[in-house]
mmCIF file of N, CA, C and O in Angstrom:
data_model
loop_
_atom_site.group_PDB
_atom_site.id
_atom_site.type_symbol
_atom_site.label_atom_id
_atom_site.label_comp_id
_atom_site.label_asym_id
_atom_site.label_seq_id
_atom_site.Cartn_x
_atom_site.Cartn_y
_atom_site.Cartn_z
ATOM 1 N N MET E 1 0.712 -1.193 0.263
ATOM 2 C CA MET E 1 -0.009 -0.031 -0.172
ATOM 3 C C MET E 1 0.980 1.407 -0.103
ATOM 4 O O MET E 1 1.897 1.425 0.530
ATOM 5 N N VAL E 2 0.388 2.289 -0.852
ATOM 6 C CA VAL E 2 1.232 3.532 -0.836
ATOM 7 C C VAL E 2 0.149 4.574 -0.461
ATOM 8 O O VAL E 2 -1.195 4.354 -0.850
ATOM 9 N N SER E 3 0.532 5.731 0.162
ATOM 10 C CA SER E 3 -0.594 6.885 0.488
ATOM 11 C C SER E 3 0.237 8.283 -0.128
ATOM 12 O O SER E 3 1.343 8.114 0.218
ATOM 13 N N GLN E 4 -0.520 8.977 0.207
ATOM 14 C CA GLN E 4 -0.235 10.313 0.059
ATOM 15 C C GLN E 4 -1.196 11.638 0.193
ATOM 16 O O GLN E 4 -2.471 11.178 -0.246
ATOM 17 N N LYS E 5 -0.769 12.433 0.975
ATOM 18 C CA LYS E 5 -2.130 13.634 1.182
ATOM 19 C C LYS E 5 -2.169 14.471 -0.142
ATOM 20 O O LYS E 5 -0.963 14.726 -0.836
ATOM 21 N N ALA E 6 -3.336 15.078 -0.122
ATOM 22 C CA ALA E 6 -3.624 15.661 -1.464
ATOM 23 C C ALA E 6 -4.637 16.733 -0.881
ATOM 24 O O ALA E 6 -5.533 16.265 -0.201
ATOM 25 N N VAL E 7 -4.698 17.854 -1.877
ATOM 26 C CA VAL E 7 -5.756 18.898 -1.820
ATOM 27 C C VAL E 7 -6.281 19.135 -3.021
ATOM 28 O O VAL E 7 -5.896 19.118 -3.906
ATOM 29 N N ILE E 8 -7.702 19.016 -2.597
ATOM 30 C CA ILE E 8 -8.713 19.420 -3.775
ATOM 31 C C ILE E 8 -8.652 20.603 -4.241
ATOM 32 O O ILE E 8 -9.087 21.675 -3.285
ATOM 33 N N LEU E 9 -8.273 21.091 -5.573
ATOM 34 C CA LEU E 9 -8.077 22.458 -5.821
ATOM 35 C C LEU E 9 -9.048 22.820 -6.710
ATOM 36 O O LEU E 9 -8.995 24.106 -6.737
ATOM 37 N N ASN E 10 -10.024 22.065 -7.284
ATOM 38 C CA ASN E 10 -11.130 22.662 -8.033
ATOM 39 C C ASN E 10 -12.029 23.585 -7.215
ATOM 40 O O ASN E 10 -12.494 23.174 -6.066
ATOM 41 N N GLU E 11 -12.376 24.691 -7.462
ATOM 42 C CA GLU E 11 -13.054 25.647 -6.970
ATOM 43 C C GLU E 11 -14.296 25.242 -6.470
ATOM 44 O O GLU E 11 -15.079 25.708 -5.551
ATOM 45 N N ASN E 12 -15.004 24.012 -7.196
ATOM 46 C CA ASN E 12 -16.150 23.742 -6.881
ATOM 47 C C ASN E 12 -16.274 22.458 -6.192
ATOM 48 O O ASN E 12 -17.302 21.614 -6.170
ATOM 49 N N GLY E 13 -15.101 21.854 -5.651
ATOM 50 C CA GLY E 13 -14.822 20.358 -5.384
ATOM 51 C C GLY E 13 -14.976 19.665 -6.300
ATOM 52 O O GLY E 13 -14.777 19.633 -7.565
ATOM 53 N N LEU E 14 -15.324 18.316 -5.746
ATOM 54 C CA LEU E 14 -15.467 17.167 -6.444
ATOM 55 C C LEU E 14 -16.957 17.015 -7.049
ATOM 56 O O LEU E 14 -17.823 16.180 -6.248
ATOM 57 N N HIS E 15 -17.395 18.160 -7.928
ATOM 58 C CA HIS E 15 -18.742 17.959 -8.216
ATOM 59 C C HIS E 15 -19.041 17.078 -9.695
ATOM 60 O O HIS E 15 -17.894 16.373 -9.918
ATOM 61 N N MET E 16 -19.958 17.036 -10.009
ATOM 62 C CA MET E 16 -20.307 15.728 -10.905
ATOM 63 C C MET E 16 -19.059 15.529 -12.295
ATOM 64 O O MET E 16 -18.496 14.659 -12.388
ATOM 65 N N LYS E 17 -18.537 16.564 -12.960
ATOM 66 C CA LYS E 17 -17.407 16.313 -14.029
ATOM 67 C C LYS E 17 -16.276 15.965 -13.274
ATOM 68 O O LYS E 17 -15.930 14.785 -14.053
ATOM 69 N N PRO E 18 -15.936 16.508 -12.240
ATOM 70 C CA PRO E 18 -14.264 16.047 -11.831
ATOM 71 C C PRO E 18 -14.610 14.661 -11.108
ATOM 72 O O PRO E 18 -13.441 13.941 -11.336
ATOM 73 N N ALA E 19 -15.729 14.499 -10.362
ATOM 74 C CA ALA E 19 -15.797 13.334 -9.881
ATOM 75 C C ALA E 19 -15.641 12.101 -10.660
ATOM 76 O O ALA E 19 -15.173 10.996 -10.510
ATOM 77 N N HIS E 20 -16.420 12.400 -11.982
ATOM 78 C CA HIS E 20 -16.698 11.280 -13.149
ATOM 79 C C HIS E 20 -15.128 11.043 -13.458
ATOM 80 O O HIS E 20 -14.926 9.800 -13.806
ATOM 81 N N ALA E 21 -14.459 12.168 -14.108
ATOM 82 C CA ALA E 21 -13.242 12.238 -14.494
ATOM 83 C C ALA E 21 -12.141 11.145 -13.350
ATOM 84 O O ALA E 21 -11.431 10.356 -14.024
ATOM 85 N N PHE E 22 -12.307 11.550 -12.226
ATOM 86 C CA PHE E 22 -11.813 10.804 -11.206
ATOM 87 C C PHE E 22 -11.676 9.335 -11.141
ATOM 88 O O PHE E 22 -11.027 8.398 -11.318
ATOM 89 N N VAL E 23 -13.159 9.027 -10.855
ATOM 90 C CA VAL E 23 -13.601 7.798 -10.760
ATOM 91 C C VAL E 23 -13.396 7.105 -12.446
ATOM 92 O O VAL E 23 -12.680 5.732 -12.216
ATOM 93 N N SER E 24 -13.435 7.066 -13.345
ATOM 94 C CA SER E 24 -13.504 6.306 -14.583
ATOM 95 C C SER E 24 -12.085 6.363 -14.998
ATOM 96 O O SER E 24 -11.558 5.371 -15.244
ATOM 97 N N THR E 25 -11.038 7.353 -14.564
ATOM 98 C CA THR E 25 -9.842 7.371 -14.675
ATOM 99 C C THR E 25 -9.100 6.033 -13.595
ATOM 100 O O THR E 25 -8.279 5.132 -13.938
ATOM 101 N N MET E 26 -9.814 6.135 -12.272
ATOM 102 C CA MET E 26 -9.129 5.221 -11.303
ATOM 103 C C MET E 26 -9.686 3.724 -11.660
ATOM 104 O O MET E 26 -8.997 2.876 -11.187
ATOM 105 N N SER E 27 -10.608 3.598 -12.250
ATOM 106 C CA SER E 27 -11.335 2.329 -12.611
ATOM 107 C C SER E 27 -10.414 1.575 -13.690
ATOM 108 O O SER E 27 -10.384 0.316 -13.909
ATOM 109 N N LYS E 28 -9.607 2.326 -14.414
ATOM 110 C CA LYS E 28 -8.562 1.809 -15.355
ATOM 111 C C LYS E 28 -7.525 1.045 -14.600
ATOM 112 O O LYS E 28 -6.738 0.152 -15.503
ATOM 113 N N TYR E 29 -7.166 1.173 -13.212
ATOM 114 C CA TYR E 29 -6.292 0.762 -12.793
ATOM 115 C C TYR E 29 -6.463 -0.644 -12.014
ATOM 116 O O TYR E 29 -7.765 -0.906 -11.657
ATOM 117 N N LYS E 30 -5.752 -1.637 -11.852
ATOM 118 C CA LYS E 30 -6.150 -2.853 -11.125
ATOM 119 C C LYS E 30 -6.049 -2.707 -9.541
ATOM 120 O O LYS E 30 -6.754 -3.284 -8.695
ATOM 121 N N ALA E 31 -5.160 -1.865 -9.122
ATOM 122 C CA ALA E 31 -5.303 -1.357 -7.591
ATOM 123 C C ALA E 31 -6.583 -0.901 -7.433
ATOM 124 O O ALA E 31 -7.432 -0.460 -8.149
ATOM 125 N N ASN E 32 -6.616 -0.656 -5.875
ATOM 126 C CA ASN E 32 -7.984 -0.021 -5.264
ATOM 127 C C ASN E 32 -7.501 1.109 -4.895
ATOM 128 O O ASN E 32 -6.030 1.384 -3.792
ATOM 129 N N VAL E 33 -8.223 2.267 -4.822
ATOM 130 C CA VAL E 33 -7.906 3.518 -4.277
ATOM 131 C C VAL E 33 -9.027 3.970 -3.067
ATOM 132 O O VAL E 33 -10.336 3.927 -3.512
ATOM 133 N N ASP E 34 -8.626 4.576 -1.685
ATOM 134 C CA ASP E 34 -9.632 4.780 -0.903
ATOM 135 C C ASP E 34 -8.990 6.679 -0.623
ATOM 136 O O ASP E 34 -7.836 6.759 -0.887
ATOM 137 N N LEU E 35 -9.926 7.310 -0.553
ATOM 138 C CA LEU E 35 -10.081 8.710 -0.049
ATOM 139 C C LEU E 35 -10.203 8.842 1.437
ATOM 140 O O LEU E 35 -11.515 8.745 1.423
ATOM 141 N N VAL E 36 -9.576 9.145 2.021
ATOM 142 C CA VAL E 36 -9.894 9.034 3.476
ATOM 143 C C VAL E 36 -9.728 10.913 4.188
ATOM 144 O O VAL E 36 -8.800 11.432 3.886
ATOM 145 N N VAL E 37 -10.732 11.068 4.401
ATOM 146 C CA VAL E 37 -10.852 12.410 4.952
ATOM 147 C C VAL E 37 -11.752 12.154 6.307
ATOM 148 O O VAL E 37 -12.814 11.944 6.715
ATOM 149 N N GLY E 38 -10.920 12.836 7.421
ATOM 150 C CA GLY E 38 -11.338 12.659 8.841
ATOM 151 C C GLY E 38 -11.369 11.157 9.157
ATOM 152 O O GLY E 38 -10.547 10.253 9.093
ATOM 153 N N ASP E 39 -12.645 10.543 9.682
ATOM 154 C CA ASP E 39 -12.817 9.283 10.004
ATOM 155 C C ASP E 39 -13.749 8.355 8.595
ATOM 156 O O ASP E 39 -14.130 7.662 8.605
ATOM 157 N N LYS E 40 -13.962 9.165 7.369
ATOM 158 C CA LYS E 40 -14.489 8.787 6.157
ATOM 159 C C LYS E 40 -13.681 8.098 5.311
ATOM 160 O O LYS E 40 -12.577 8.747 5.245
ATOM 161 N N ARG E 41 -13.856 6.945 4.858
ATOM 162 C CA ARG E 41 -13.179 6.209 4.011
ATOM 163 C C ARG E 41 -14.100 5.981 2.645
ATOM 164 O O ARG E 41 -15.033 5.467 2.921
ATOM 165 N N ILE E 42 -13.481 6.598 1.547
ATOM 166 C CA ILE E 42 -14.278 6.810 0.302
ATOM 167 C C ILE E 42 -13.881 5.812 -0.587
ATOM 168 O O ILE E 42 -12.326 6.442 -1.018
ATOM 169 N N ASN E 43 -14.597 5.061 -1.215
ATOM 170 C CA ASN E 43 -14.034 4.132 -2.244
ATOM 171 C C ASN E 43 -13.855 5.075 -3.625
ATOM 172 O O ASN E 43 -14.770 5.576 -4.164
ATOM 173 N N GLY E 44 -12.490 5.232 -4.179
ATOM 174 C CA GLY E 44 -12.427 6.296 -5.294
ATOM 175 C C GLY E 44 -12.888 5.647 -6.593
ATOM 176 O O GLY E 44 -12.685 6.384 -7.632
ATOM 177 N N LYS E 45 -13.265 4.284 -6.683
ATOM 178 C CA LYS E 45 -13.796 3.781 -8.077
ATOM 179 C C LYS E 45 -15.250 3.722 -8.123
ATOM 180 O O LYS E 45 -15.737 3.275 -8.926
ATOM 181 N N SER E 46 -15.965 4.531 -7.017
ATOM 182 C CA SER E 46 -17.575 4.433 -6.930
ATOM 183 C C SER E 46 -17.698 5.909 -7.179
ATOM 184 O O SER E 46 -17.802 6.619 -6.335
ATOM 185 N N ILE E 47 -18.868 6.320 -8.095
ATOM 186 C CA ILE E 47 -18.964 7.745 -8.298
ATOM 187 C C ILE E 47 -20.057 8.083 -7.404
ATOM 188 O O ILE E 47 -20.219 9.326 -6.627
ATOM 189 N N MET E 48 -20.933 7.180 -7.085
ATOM 190 C CA MET E 48 -21.886 7.669 -5.825
ATOM 191 C C MET E 48 -20.982 7.807 -4.363
ATOM 192 O O MET E 48 -21.798 8.798 -3.687
ATOM 193 N N ASN E 49 -20.002 6.966 -3.961
ATOM 194 C CA ASN E 49 -19.436 7.333 -2.856
ATOM 195 C C ASN E 49 -18.692 8.480 -3.220
ATOM 196 O O ASN E 49 -18.442 9.560 -1.917
ATOM 197 N N VAL E 50 -17.858 9.017 -4.174
ATOM 198 C CA VAL E 50 -17.243 10.230 -4.076
ATOM 199 C C VAL E 50 -17.902 11.139 -4.295
ATOM 200 O O VAL E 50 -17.820 12.530 -3.627
ATOM 201 N N LEU E 51 -19.100 11.312 -4.930
ATOM 202 C CA LEU E 51 -20.004 12.434 -4.867
ATOM 203 C C LEU E 51 -21.047 12.513 -3.386
ATOM 204 O O LEU E 51 -21.035 13.665 -3.063
ATOM 205 N N GLY E 52 -21.074 11.399 -2.942
ATOM 206 C CA GLY E 52 -21.841 11.426 -1.813
ATOM 207 C C GLY E 52 -21.178 12.250 -0.584
ATOM 208 O O GLY E 52 -21.364 12.381 0.490
ATOM 209 N N ALA E 53 -19.896 11.976 -0.793
ATOM 210 C CA ALA E 53 -18.998 12.652 0.307
ATOM 211 C C ALA E 53 -18.713 14.169 0.315
ATOM 212 O O ALA E 53 -18.336 14.858 1.254
ATOM 213 N N CYS E 54 -19.349 14.729 -0.572
ATOM 214 C CA CYS E 54 -19.346 16.248 -0.920
ATOM 215 C C CYS E 54 -18.089 16.804 -0.719
ATOM 216 O O CYS E 54 -18.131 17.876 0.370
ATOM 217 N N LEU E 55 -17.019 16.413 -1.220
ATOM 218 C CA LEU E 55 -15.484 16.830 -0.862
ATOM 219 C C LEU E 55 -15.527 18.248 -1.775
ATOM 220 O O LEU E 55 -15.689 18.487 -2.769
ATOM 221 N N GLU E 56 -15.039 19.079 -0.910
ATOM 222 C CA GLU E 56 -15.158 20.708 -1.412
ATOM 223 C C GLU E 56 -13.707 21.014 -1.466
ATOM 224 O O GLU E 56 -12.786 20.506 -1.171
ATOM 225 N N CYS E 57 -13.523 22.317 -2.128
ATOM 226 C CA CYS E 57 -12.157 22.990 -2.536
ATOM 227 C C CYS E 57 -11.541 23.194 -1.330
ATOM 228 O O CYS E 57 -12.139 23.557 -0.178
ATOM 229 N N GLY E 58 -10.266 22.758 -1.389
ATOM 230 C CA GLY E 58 -9.369 23.050 -0.259
ATOM 231 C C GLY E 58 -9.366 21.790 0.867
ATOM 232 O O GLY E 58 -8.619 21.825 1.730
ATOM 233 N N THR E 59 -10.378 20.648 0.438
ATOM 234 C CA THR E 59 -10.380 19.565 1.620
ATOM 235 C C THR E 59 -8.995 18.838 1.215
ATOM 236 O O THR E 59 -8.617 18.464 0.090
ATOM 237 N N GLU E 60 -8.382 18.451 2.293
ATOM 238 C CA GLU E 60 -7.409 17.586 2.194
ATOM 239 C C GLU E 60 -7.379 16.455 2.432
ATOM 240 O O GLU E 60 -8.386 15.959 3.359
ATOM 241 N N VAL E 61 -6.971 15.024 1.901
ATOM 242 C CA VAL E 61 -7.638 13.829 1.398
ATOM 243 C C VAL E 61 -6.211 13.078 1.687
ATOM 244 O O VAL E 61 -5.277 13.606 1.068
ATOM 245 N N LEU E 62 -6.341 11.971 2.394
ATOM 246 C CA LEU E 62 -5.192 11.115 2.314
ATOM 247 C C LEU E 62 -5.441 10.103 1.318
ATOM 248 O O LEU E 62 -6.649 9.333 1.351
ATOM 249 N N LEU E 63 -4.783 9.777 0.428
ATOM 250 C CA LEU E 63 -5.014 8.908 -0.844
ATOM 251 C C LEU E 63 -4.297 7.664 -0.392
ATOM 252 O O LEU E 63 -3.226 7.851 -0.369
ATOM 253 N N GLU E 64 -4.951 6.570 -0.454
ATOM 254 C CA GLU E 64 -4.447 5.210 -0.271
ATOM 255 C C GLU E 64 -4.729 4.183 -1.524
ATOM 256 O O GLU E 64 -5.923 4.012 -1.797
ATOM 257 N N CYS E 65 -3.511 3.616 -2.026
ATOM 258 C CA CYS E 65 -3.841 2.857 -3.181
ATOM 259 C C CYS E 65 -3.101 1.639 -2.733
ATOM 260 O O CYS E 65 -1.913 1.454 -2.309
ATOM 261 N N ASN E 66 -3.801 0.685 -3.308
ATOM 262 C CA ASN E 66 -3.486 -0.839 -2.558
ATOM 263 C C ASN E 66 -3.416 -1.817 -3.866
ATOM 264 O O ASN E 66 -4.876 -2.113 -4.475
ATOM 265 N N GLY E 67 -2.483 -2.679 -4.441
ATOM 266 C CA GLY E 67 -2.558 -3.288 -5.515
ATOM 267 C C GLY E 67 -1.518 -3.260 -6.470
ATOM 268 O O GLY E 67 -0.417 -2.515 -6.155
ATOM 269 N N GLU E 68 -1.649 -4.090 -7.467
ATOM 270 C CA GLU E 68 -0.292 -4.013 -8.529
ATOM 271 C C GLU E 68 0.234 -2.900 -9.056
ATOM 272 O O GLU E 68 1.196 -2.786 -9.027
ATOM 273 N N ASP E 69 -0.821 -2.215 -9.358
ATOM 274 C CA ASP E 69 -0.168 -0.782 -10.206
ATOM 275 C C ASP E 69 -0.449 0.469 -9.328
ATOM 276 O O ASP E 69 -0.884 1.518 -9.648
ATOM 277 N N GLU E 70 -0.280 0.219 -7.746
ATOM 278 C CA GLU E 70 -0.529 1.225 -6.971
ATOM 279 C C GLU E 70 0.082 2.478 -6.969
ATOM 280 O O GLU E 70 -0.257 3.745 -6.610
ATOM 281 N N VAL E 71 1.458 2.438 -7.480
ATOM 282 C CA VAL E 71 2.356 3.585 -7.536
ATOM 283 C C VAL E 71 2.003 4.395 -8.535
ATOM 284 O O VAL E 71 1.501 5.793 -8.331
ATOM 285 N N GLU E 72 1.746 3.935 -9.507
ATOM 286 C CA GLU E 72 1.012 4.778 -10.628
ATOM 287 C C GLU E 72 -0.120 5.295 -10.515
ATOM 288 O O GLU E 72 -0.433 6.298 -10.536
ATOM 289 N N MET E 73 -0.912 4.352 -9.904
ATOM 290 C CA MET E 73 -2.404 4.911 -9.366
ATOM 291 C C MET E 73 -2.127 6.259 -8.780
ATOM 292 O O MET E 73 -3.065 6.924 -8.698
ATOM 293 N N LEU E 74 -1.578 6.132 -7.627
ATOM 294 C CA LEU E 74 -1.281 7.336 -6.576
ATOM 295 C C LEU E 74 -0.565 8.340 -7.233
ATOM 296 O O LEU E 74 -1.464 9.520 -7.009
ATOM 297 N N GLU E 75 0.243 8.584 -8.158
ATOM 298 C CA GLU E 75 0.527 9.526 -9.016
ATOM 299 C C GLU E 75 -0.797 10.524 -9.673
ATOM 300 O O GLU E 75 -0.835 11.349 -9.489
ATOM 301 N N THR E 76 -1.217 9.370 -10.346
ATOM 302 C CA THR E 76 -2.400 9.735 -11.114
ATOM 303 C C THR E 76 -3.528 10.544 -10.458
ATOM 304 O O THR E 76 -4.007 11.598 -10.786
ATOM 305 N N ALA E 77 -3.797 9.811 -9.271
ATOM 306 C CA ALA E 77 -4.843 10.093 -8.392
ATOM 307 C C ALA E 77 -4.809 11.492 -7.770
ATOM 308 O O ALA E 77 -5.545 12.671 -7.794
ATOM 309 N N SER E 78 -3.461 11.910 -7.263
ATOM 310 C CA SER E 78 -2.956 12.917 -6.865
ATOM 311 C C SER E 78 -2.920 14.204 -7.648
ATOM 312 O O SER E 78 -3.398 15.480 -7.887
ATOM 313 N N ASN E 79 -2.569 13.698 -9.287
ATOM 314 C CA ASN E 79 -2.653 14.877 -10.020
ATOM 315 C C ASN E 79 -3.920 15.312 -10.521
ATOM 316 O O ASN E 79 -4.345 16.571 -10.686
ATOM 317 N N LEU E 80 -4.857 14.455 -10.518
ATOM 318 C CA LEU E 80 -6.421 14.699 -10.707
ATOM 319 C C LEU E 80 -7.260 15.842 -9.871
ATOM 320 O O LEU E 80 -7.753 16.406 -10.142
ATOM 321 N N LEU E 81 -6.660 15.113 -8.391
ATOM 322 C CA LEU E 81 -7.188 16.205 -7.552
ATOM 323 C C LEU E 81 -6.882 17.662 -7.583
ATOM 324 O O LEU E 81 -7.424 18.436 -7.141
ATOM 325 N N ALA E 82 -5.616 17.820 -8.105
ATOM 326 C CA ALA E 82 -5.100 19.009 -7.969
ATOM 327 C C ALA E 82 -5.397 19.595 -9.238
ATOM 328 O O ALA E 82 -5.007 21.126 -9.537
ATOM 329 N N THR E 83 -5.850 19.224 -10.209
ATOM 330 C CA THR E 83 -6.417 19.778 -11.639
ATOM 331 C C THR E 83 -7.839 20.763 -11.563
ATOM 332 O O THR E 83 -8.627 20.771 -10.694
ATOM 333 N N GLN E 84 -7.730 22.011 -12.003
ATOM 334 C CA GLN E 84 -8.697 22.955 -12.184
ATOM 335 C C GLN E 84 -9.503 22.455 -13.330
ATOM 336 O O GLN E 84 -9.240 23.161 -14.614
ATOM 337 N N TYR E 85 -10.831 21.970 -12.973
ATOM 338 C CA TYR E 85 -11.608 21.961 -14.065
ATOM 339 C C TYR E 85 -12.304 23.149 -14.370
ATOM 340 O O TYR E 85 -12.815 23.700 -13.283
ATOM 341 N N THR E 86 -12.643 23.395 -15.495
ATOM 342 C CA THR E 86 -13.456 24.752 -15.915
ATOM 343 C C THR E 86 -14.913 24.507 -16.115
ATOM 344 O O THR E 86 -15.490 25.634 -16.607
ATOM 345 N N GLU E 87 -15.212 23.210 -16.185
ATOM 346 C CA GLU E 87 -16.567 23.195 -16.473
ATOM 347 C C GLU E 87 -17.195 22.564 -15.788
ATOM 348 O O GLU E 87 -17.156 21.949 -14.587
#
């Protein structure tokens, strides 16, 4: 397992478009990814879990990836959360 802290930089948080981009990208990996915020553990491959978490701009999350391609997945996940979506 690998982990890294990341901050959501999208000014609207993980609303539908960035949440969809995150989940669909993470689903391409064999590893699993969780976003940990406080005492919440969110399955990063589930659109309903990601949207239901209502993650806002500036929220710090701990990304935890576990599996065969976990290192690459962690780097991609971190980069996605730092992306400024315009739509």
